[in-house]
């Protein structure tokens, strides 16, 4: 150990490499990615029951149905806000116990903002449809509308907030995972349950199960990787 | 991106700050910058120093107003937290820029004729 101004190995390359290695070590010690994904997976699984149970469906004799996903509207905003608060608290607590500060607040704020954004969009959509009569011969919804609908839903917004977390943590693995997650959420997956006259109430269940399972598998993967790292 | 070094410009080594251009102190600044705030014990483990040696380096950085040291308690356990000051952030960025300039300078002057 030395206190000299000139280091024993004063090679600038070595010094710079040491600085980068230390910074990387700190970033790894600040991460709690698996907890984030686990909380979001649990919240998504629970949300399925609320969506199915509280959905209001009214069908006409011509089998044209009007539905309202009350569960999504009343369950997701408060629960997502609580989830982001819990994630931020866990990050701060764990980082503090490890002797570090946390860099999670911008993620929690982004999560809260995206939650408010999706809530506003869903309320606006509800107001739009509220006073309108059901069309006698409904046309299929354009695919871009469905895409936007999936993006501004809670599942899409979870992905957008995760991209912010990946950027904050400079976490390439989380970025790659989130891109995959968003692809699963935004691109409709159909193994035959859509368009076969299925139940309106359970129409969205498979997609939500897939989203939640992807998050859960991600949580397991990041937990294992973190354990190996430590 | 690093600009090509100007051969007439002052050598980057002349701008190095002795307080910062030291392996341990540079490490302290790098960790405090990345961690936002960092506890004494974490620094000691990461830099593999004795408490006395680390305290000495922290005193140098504190005297230069590059860090702030905050002492407190968590339960009955005393804890010391270190935070980078704005001057510390600037000093770290300057040091890294100069190290990059030095590397660039060495690489451009390392021509076959020099060997």
PDB file of N, CA and C in Angstrom, chain B residues 49-110:
ATOM      1  N   UNK B  49      -7.715  -1.881   1.637  1.00  0.00           N
ATOM      2  CA  UNK B  49      -6.865  -0.988   2.433  1.00  0.00           C
ATOM      3  C   UNK B  49      -7.111  -1.217   3.920  1.00  0.00           C
ATOM      4  N   UNK B  50      -6.162  -0.780   4.732  1.00  0.00           N
ATOM      5  CA  UNK B  50      -6.408  -0.764   6.177  1.00  0.00           C
ATOM      6  C   UNK B  50      -7.239   0.479   6.487  1.00  0.00           C
ATOM      7  N   UNK B  51      -7.920   0.479   7.622  1.00  0.00           N
ATOM      8  CA  UNK B  51      -8.754   1.634   7.999  1.00  0.00           C
ATOM      9  C   UNK B  51      -7.908   2.904   8.080  1.00  0.00           C
ATOM     10  N   UNK B  52      -6.703   2.775   8.643  1.00  0.00           N
ATOM     11  CA  UNK B  52      -5.832   3.943   8.806  1.00  0.00           C
ATOM     12  C   UNK B  52      -5.402   4.526   7.472  1.00  0.00           C
ATOM     13  N   UNK B  53      -5.036   3.646   6.564  1.00  0.00           N
ATOM     14  CA  UNK B  53      -4.583   4.098   5.247  1.00  0.00           C
ATOM     15  C   UNK B  53      -5.728   4.772   4.493  1.00  0.00           C
ATOM     16  N   UNK B  54      -6.904   4.152   4.550  1.00  0.00           N
ATOM     17  CA  UNK B  54      -8.058   4.740   3.853  1.00  0.00           C
ATOM     18  C   UNK B  54      -8.387   6.106   4.462  1.00  0.00           C
ATOM     19  N   UNK B  55      -8.361   6.205   5.790  1.00  0.00           N
ATOM     20  CA  UNK B  55      -8.658   7.484   6.458  1.00  0.00           C
ATOM     21  C   UNK B  55      -7.703   8.580   5.974  1.00  0.00           C
ATOM     22  N   UNK B  56      -6.451   8.195   5.799  1.00  0.00           N
ATOM     23  CA  UNK B  56      -5.443   9.169   5.359  1.00  0.00           C
ATOM     24  C   UNK B  56      -5.803   9.709   3.963  1.00  0.00           C
ATOM     25  N   UNK B  57      -6.169   8.799   3.072  1.00  0.00           N
ATOM     26  CA  UNK B  57      -6.535   9.212   1.715  1.00  0.00           C
ATOM     27  C   UNK B  57      -7.815  10.056   1.728  1.00  0.00           C
ATOM     28  N   UNK B  58      -8.759   9.662   2.582  1.00  0.00           N
ATOM     29  CA  UNK B  58     -10.016  10.420   2.662  1.00  0.00           C
ATOM     30  C   UNK B  58      -9.747  11.837   3.167  1.00  0.00           C
ATOM     31  N   UNK B  59      -8.822  11.959   4.121  1.00  0.00           N
ATOM     32  CA  UNK B  59      -8.485  13.288   4.652  1.00  0.00           C
ATOM     33  C   UNK B  59      -7.917  14.188   3.559  1.00  0.00           C
ATOM     34  N   UNK B  60      -7.076  13.594   2.704  1.00  0.00           N
ATOM     35  CA  UNK B  60      -6.484  14.379   1.596  1.00  0.00           C
ATOM     36  C   UNK B  60      -7.598  14.873   0.663  1.00  0.00           C
ATOM     37  N   UNK B  61      -8.517  13.975   0.340  1.00  0.00           N
ATOM     38  CA  UNK B  61      -9.606  14.339  -0.577  1.00  0.00           C
ATOM     39  C   UNK B  61     -10.564  15.341   0.070  1.00  0.00           C
ATOM     40  N   UNK B  62     -10.802  15.165   1.359  1.00  0.00           N
ATOM     41  CA  UNK B  62     -11.704  16.087   2.070  1.00  0.00           C
ATOM     42  C   UNK B  62     -11.072  17.479   2.169  1.00  0.00           C
ATOM     43  N   UNK B  63      -9.765  17.508   2.436  1.00  0.00           N
ATOM     44  CA  UNK B  63      -9.065  18.800   2.530  1.00  0.00           C
ATOM     45  C   UNK B  63      -9.101  19.537   1.193  1.00  0.00           C
ATOM     46  N   UNK B  64      -9.110  18.763   0.103  1.00  0.00           N
ATOM     47  CA  UNK B  64      -9.176  19.385  -1.229  1.00  0.00           C
ATOM     48  C   UNK B  64     -10.621  19.673  -1.637  1.00  0.00           C
ATOM     49  N   UNK B  65     -11.555  19.443  -0.740  1.00  0.00           N
ATOM     50  CA  UNK B  65     -12.996  19.688  -0.964  1.00  0.00           C
ATOM     51  C   UNK B  65     -13.547  18.857  -2.119  1.00  0.00           C
ATOM     52  N   UNK B  66     -12.981  17.656  -2.316  1.00  0.00           N
ATOM     53  CA  UNK B  66     -13.474  16.789  -3.395  1.00  0.00           C
ATOM     54  C   UNK B  66     -14.527  15.800  -2.897  1.00  0.00           C
ATOM     55  N   UNK B  67     -14.523  15.578  -1.589  1.00  0.00           N
ATOM     56  CA  UNK B  67     -15.543  14.690  -1.000  1.00  0.00           C
ATOM     57  C   UNK B  67     -16.117  15.330   0.268  1.00  0.00           C
ATOM     58  N   UNK B  68     -17.290  14.814   0.653  1.00  0.00           N
ATOM     59  CA  UNK B  68     -17.867  15.198   1.949  1.00  0.00           C
ATOM     60  C   UNK B  68     -17.977  13.930   2.785  1.00  0.00           C
ATOM     61  N   UNK B  69     -17.605  14.039   4.031  1.00  0.00           N
ATOM     62  CA  UNK B  69     -17.659  12.877   4.923  1.00  0.00           C
ATOM     63  C   UNK B  69     -18.747  13.128   5.964  1.00  0.00           C
ATOM     64  N   UNK B  70     -19.634  12.152   6.062  1.00  0.00           N
ATOM     65  CA  UNK B  70     -20.774  12.299   6.987  1.00  0.00           C
ATOM     66  C   UNK B  70     -20.744  11.108   7.953  1.00  0.00           C
ATOM     67  N   UNK B  71     -20.671  11.425   9.219  1.00  0.00           N
ATOM     68  CA  UNK B  71     -20.640  10.338  10.211  1.00  0.00           C
ATOM     69  C   UNK B  71     -22.003  10.232  10.894  1.00  0.00           C
ATOM     70  N   UNK B  72     -22.437   9.009  11.119  1.00  0.00           N
ATOM     71  CA  UNK B  72     -23.735   8.813  11.766  1.00  0.00           C
ATOM     72  C   UNK B  72     -23.833   7.437  12.381  1.00  0.00           C
ATOM     73  N   UNK B  73     -25.018   7.118  12.822  1.00  0.00           N
ATOM     74  CA  UNK B  73     -25.242   5.819  13.459  1.00  0.00           C
ATOM     75  C   UNK B  73     -26.381   5.098  12.759  1.00  0.00           C
ATOM     76  N   UNK B  74     -26.229   3.773  12.674  1.00  0.00           N
ATOM     77  CA  UNK B  74     -27.337   2.939  12.242  1.00  0.00           C
ATOM     78  C   UNK B  74     -27.537   1.933  13.356  1.00  0.00           C
ATOM     79  N   UNK B  75     -28.578   2.162  14.155  1.00  0.00           N
ATOM     80  CA  UNK B  75     -28.700   1.404  15.389  1.00  0.00           C
ATOM     81  C   UNK B  75     -27.585   1.869  16.317  1.00  0.00           C
ATOM     82  N   UNK B  76     -26.803   0.899  16.787  1.00  0.00           N
ATOM     83  CA  UNK B  76     -25.687   1.283  17.669  1.00  0.00           C
ATOM     84  C   UNK B  76     -24.373   1.374  16.892  1.00  0.00           C
ATOM     85  N   UNK B  77     -24.471   1.017  15.622  1.00  0.00           N
ATOM     86  CA  UNK B  77     -23.250   0.912  14.825  1.00  0.00           C
ATOM     87  C   UNK B  77     -22.926   2.240  14.149  1.00  0.00           C
ATOM     88  N   UNK B  78     -21.731   2.716  14.355  1.00  0.00           N
ATOM     89  CA  UNK B  78     -21.299   3.947  13.714  1.00  0.00           C
ATOM     90  C   UNK B  78     -20.991   3.703  12.247  1.00  0.00           C
ATOM     91  N   UNK B  79     -21.412   4.623  11.397  1.00  0.00           N
ATOM     92  CA  UNK B  79     -21.154   4.455   9.962  1.00  0.00           C
ATOM     93  C   UNK B  79     -20.686   5.780   9.384  1.00  0.00           C
ATOM     94  N   UNK B  80     -19.747   5.690   8.462  1.00  0.00           N
ATOM     95  CA  UNK B  80     -19.224   6.889   7.811  1.00  0.00           C
ATOM     96  C   UNK B  80     -19.546   6.813   6.326  1.00  0.00           C
ATOM     97  N   UNK B  81     -20.236   7.832   5.849  1.00  0.00           N
ATOM     98  CA  UNK B  81     -20.635   7.870   4.437  1.00  0.00           C
ATOM     99  C   UNK B  81     -19.832   8.945   3.707  1.00  0.00           C
ATOM    100  N   UNK B  82     -19.430   8.613   2.508  1.00  0.00           N
ATOM    101  CA  UNK B  82     -18.637   9.544   1.696  1.00  0.00           C
ATOM    102  C   UNK B  82     -19.434   9.910   0.439  1.00  0.00           C
ATOM    103  N   UNK B  83     -19.513  11.201   0.174  1.00  0.00           N
ATOM    104  CA  UNK B  83     -20.217  11.686  -1.019  1.00  0.00           C
ATOM    105  C   UNK B  83     -19.268  12.568  -1.813  1.00  0.00           C
ATOM    106  N   UNK B  84     -19.377  12.482  -3.125  1.00  0.00           N
ATOM    107  CA  UNK B  84     -18.551  13.326  -3.982  1.00  0.00           C
ATOM    108  C   UNK B  84     -19.142  14.734  -4.024  1.00  0.00           C
ATOM    109  N   UNK B  85     -18.305  15.746  -3.960  1.00  0.00           N
ATOM    110  CA  UNK B  85     -18.790  17.121  -4.127  1.00  0.00           C
ATOM    111  C   UNK B  85     -18.805  17.431  -5.631  1.00  0.00           C
ATOM    112  N   UNK B  86     -19.434  18.513  -6.047  1.00  0.00           N
ATOM    113  CA  UNK B  86     -19.377  18.877  -7.477  1.00  0.00           C
ATOM    114  C   UNK B  86     -17.926  19.042  -7.952  1.00  0.00           C
ATOM    115  N   UNK B  87     -17.077  19.594  -7.073  1.00  0.00           N
ATOM    116  CA  UNK B  87     -15.660  19.742  -7.444  1.00  0.00           C
ATOM    117  C   UNK B  87     -15.009  18.373  -7.624  1.00  0.00           C
ATOM    118  N   UNK B  88     -15.416  17.403  -6.818  1.00  0.00           N
ATOM    119  CA  UNK B  88     -14.898  16.041  -6.933  1.00  0.00           C
ATOM    120  C   UNK B  88     -15.318  15.400  -8.238  1.00  0.00           C
ATOM    121  N   UNK B  89     -16.572  15.631  -8.624  1.00  0.00           N
ATOM    122  CA  UNK B  89     -17.072  15.083  -9.892  1.00  0.00           C
ATOM    123  C   UNK B  89     -16.262  15.658 -11.055  1.00  0.00           C
ATOM    124  N   UNK B  90     -16.019  16.969 -10.994  1.00  0.00           N
ATOM    125  CA  UNK B  90     -15.250  17.626 -12.066  1.00  0.00           C
ATOM    126  C   UNK B  90     -13.820  17.090 -12.087  1.00  0.00           C
ATOM    127  N   UNK B  91     -13.225  16.958 -10.898  1.00  0.00           N
ATOM    128  CA  UNK B  91     -11.836  16.484 -10.815  1.00  0.00           C
ATOM    129  C   UNK B  91     -11.713  15.075 -11.384  1.00  0.00           C
ATOM    130  N   UNK B  92     -12.691  14.244 -11.090  1.00  0.00           N
ATOM    131  CA  UNK B  92     -12.659  12.867 -11.603  1.00  0.00           C
ATOM    132  C   UNK B  92     -12.775  12.875 -13.130  1.00  0.00           C
ATOM    133  N   UNK B  93     -13.714  13.672 -13.638  1.00  0.00           N
ATOM    134  CA  UNK B  93     -13.904  13.743 -15.095  1.00  0.00           C
ATOM    135  C   UNK B  93     -12.632  14.273 -15.768  1.00  0.00           C
ATOM    136  N   UNK B  94     -12.004  15.291 -15.164  1.00  0.00           N
ATOM    137  CA  UNK B  94     -10.766  15.855 -15.726  1.00  0.00           C
ATOM    138  C   UNK B  94      -9.651  14.813 -15.751  1.00  0.00           C
ATOM    139  N   UNK B  95      -9.531  14.083 -14.642  1.00  0.00           N
ATOM    140  CA  UNK B  95      -8.471  13.083 -14.540  1.00  0.00           C
ATOM    141  C   UNK B  95      -8.665  11.995 -15.606  1.00  0.00           C
ATOM    142  N   UNK B  96      -9.907  11.554 -15.773  1.00  0.00           N
ATOM    143  CA  UNK B  96     -10.173  10.510 -16.770  1.00  0.00           C
ATOM    144  C   UNK B  96      -9.867  11.036 -18.179  1.00  0.00           C
ATOM    145  N   UNK B  97     -10.261  12.304 -18.426  1.00  0.00           N
ATOM    146  CA  UNK B  97      -9.985  12.903 -19.743  1.00  0.00           C
ATOM    147  C   UNK B  97      -8.482  12.966 -19.983  1.00  0.00           C
ATOM    148  N   UNK B  98      -7.727  13.346 -18.941  1.00  0.00           N
ATOM    149  CA  UNK B  98      -6.263  13.457 -19.102  1.00  0.00           C
ATOM    150  C   UNK B  98      -5.623  12.083 -19.305  1.00  0.00           C
ATOM    151  N   UNK B  99      -6.132  11.103 -18.598  1.00  0.00           N
ATOM    152  CA  UNK B  99      -5.605   9.739 -18.788  1.00  0.00           C
ATOM    153  C   UNK B  99      -5.842   9.281 -20.225  1.00  0.00           C
ATOM    154  N   UNK B 100      -7.017   9.608 -20.761  1.00  0.00           N
ATOM    155  CA  UNK B 100      -7.329   9.227 -22.143  1.00  0.00           C
ATOM    156  C   UNK B 100      -6.405   9.961 -23.118  1.00  0.00           C
ATOM    157  N   UNK B 101      -6.136  11.255 -22.798  1.00  0.00           N
ATOM    158  CA  UNK B 101      -5.220  12.037 -23.650  1.00  0.00           C
ATOM    159  C   UNK B 101      -3.819  11.424 -23.619  1.00  0.00           C
ATOM    160  N   UNK B 102      -3.408  11.040 -22.420  1.00  0.00           N
ATOM    161  CA  UNK B 102      -2.079  10.432 -22.265  1.00  0.00           C
ATOM    162  C   UNK B 102      -1.978   9.145 -23.090  1.00  0.00           C
ATOM    163  N   UNK B 103      -3.022   8.340 -23.006  1.00  0.00           N
ATOM    164  CA  UNK B 103      -3.023   7.078 -23.756  1.00  0.00           C
ATOM    165  C   UNK B 103      -2.955   7.371 -25.255  1.00  0.00           C
ATOM    166  N   UNK B 104      -3.777   8.352 -25.682  1.00  0.00           N
ATOM    167  CA  UNK B 104      -3.784   8.715 -27.106  1.00  0.00           C
ATOM    168  C   UNK B 104      -2.404   9.207 -27.533  1.00  0.00           C
ATOM    169  N   UNK B 105      -1.778  10.008 -26.667  1.00  0.00           N
ATOM    170  CA  UNK B 105      -0.454  10.572 -26.963  1.00  0.00           C
ATOM    171  C   UNK B 105       0.591   9.454 -27.096  1.00  0.00           C
ATOM    172  N   UNK B 106       0.531   8.535 -26.148  1.00  0.00           N
ATOM    173  CA  UNK B 106       1.485   7.413 -26.170  1.00  0.00           C
ATOM    174  C   UNK B 106       1.281   6.584 -27.435  1.00  0.00           C
ATOM    175  N   UNK B 107       0.007   6.363 -27.783  1.00  0.00           N
ATOM    176  CA  UNK B 107      -0.281   5.524 -28.953  1.00  0.00           C
ATOM    177  C   UNK B 107       0.185   6.176 -30.248  1.00  0.00           C
ATOM    178  N   UNK B 108       0.024   7.531 -30.364  1.00  0.00           N
ATOM    179  CA  UNK B 108       0.423   8.201 -31.613  1.00  0.00           C
ATOM    180  C   UNK B 108       1.938   8.350 -31.698  1.00  0.00           C
ATOM    181  N   UNK B 109       2.605   8.507 -30.535  1.00  0.00           N
ATOM    182  CA  UNK B 109       4.059   8.664 -30.574  1.00  0.00           C
ATOM    183  C   UNK B 109       4.771   7.327 -30.664  1.00  0.00           C
ATOM    184  N   UNK B 110       4.006   6.243 -30.492  1.00  0.00           N
ATOM    185  CA  UNK B 110       4.601   4.910 -30.504  1.00  0.00           C
ATOM    186  C   UNK B 110       4.693   4.406 -31.950  1.00  0.00           C
TER     187      UNK B 110
END
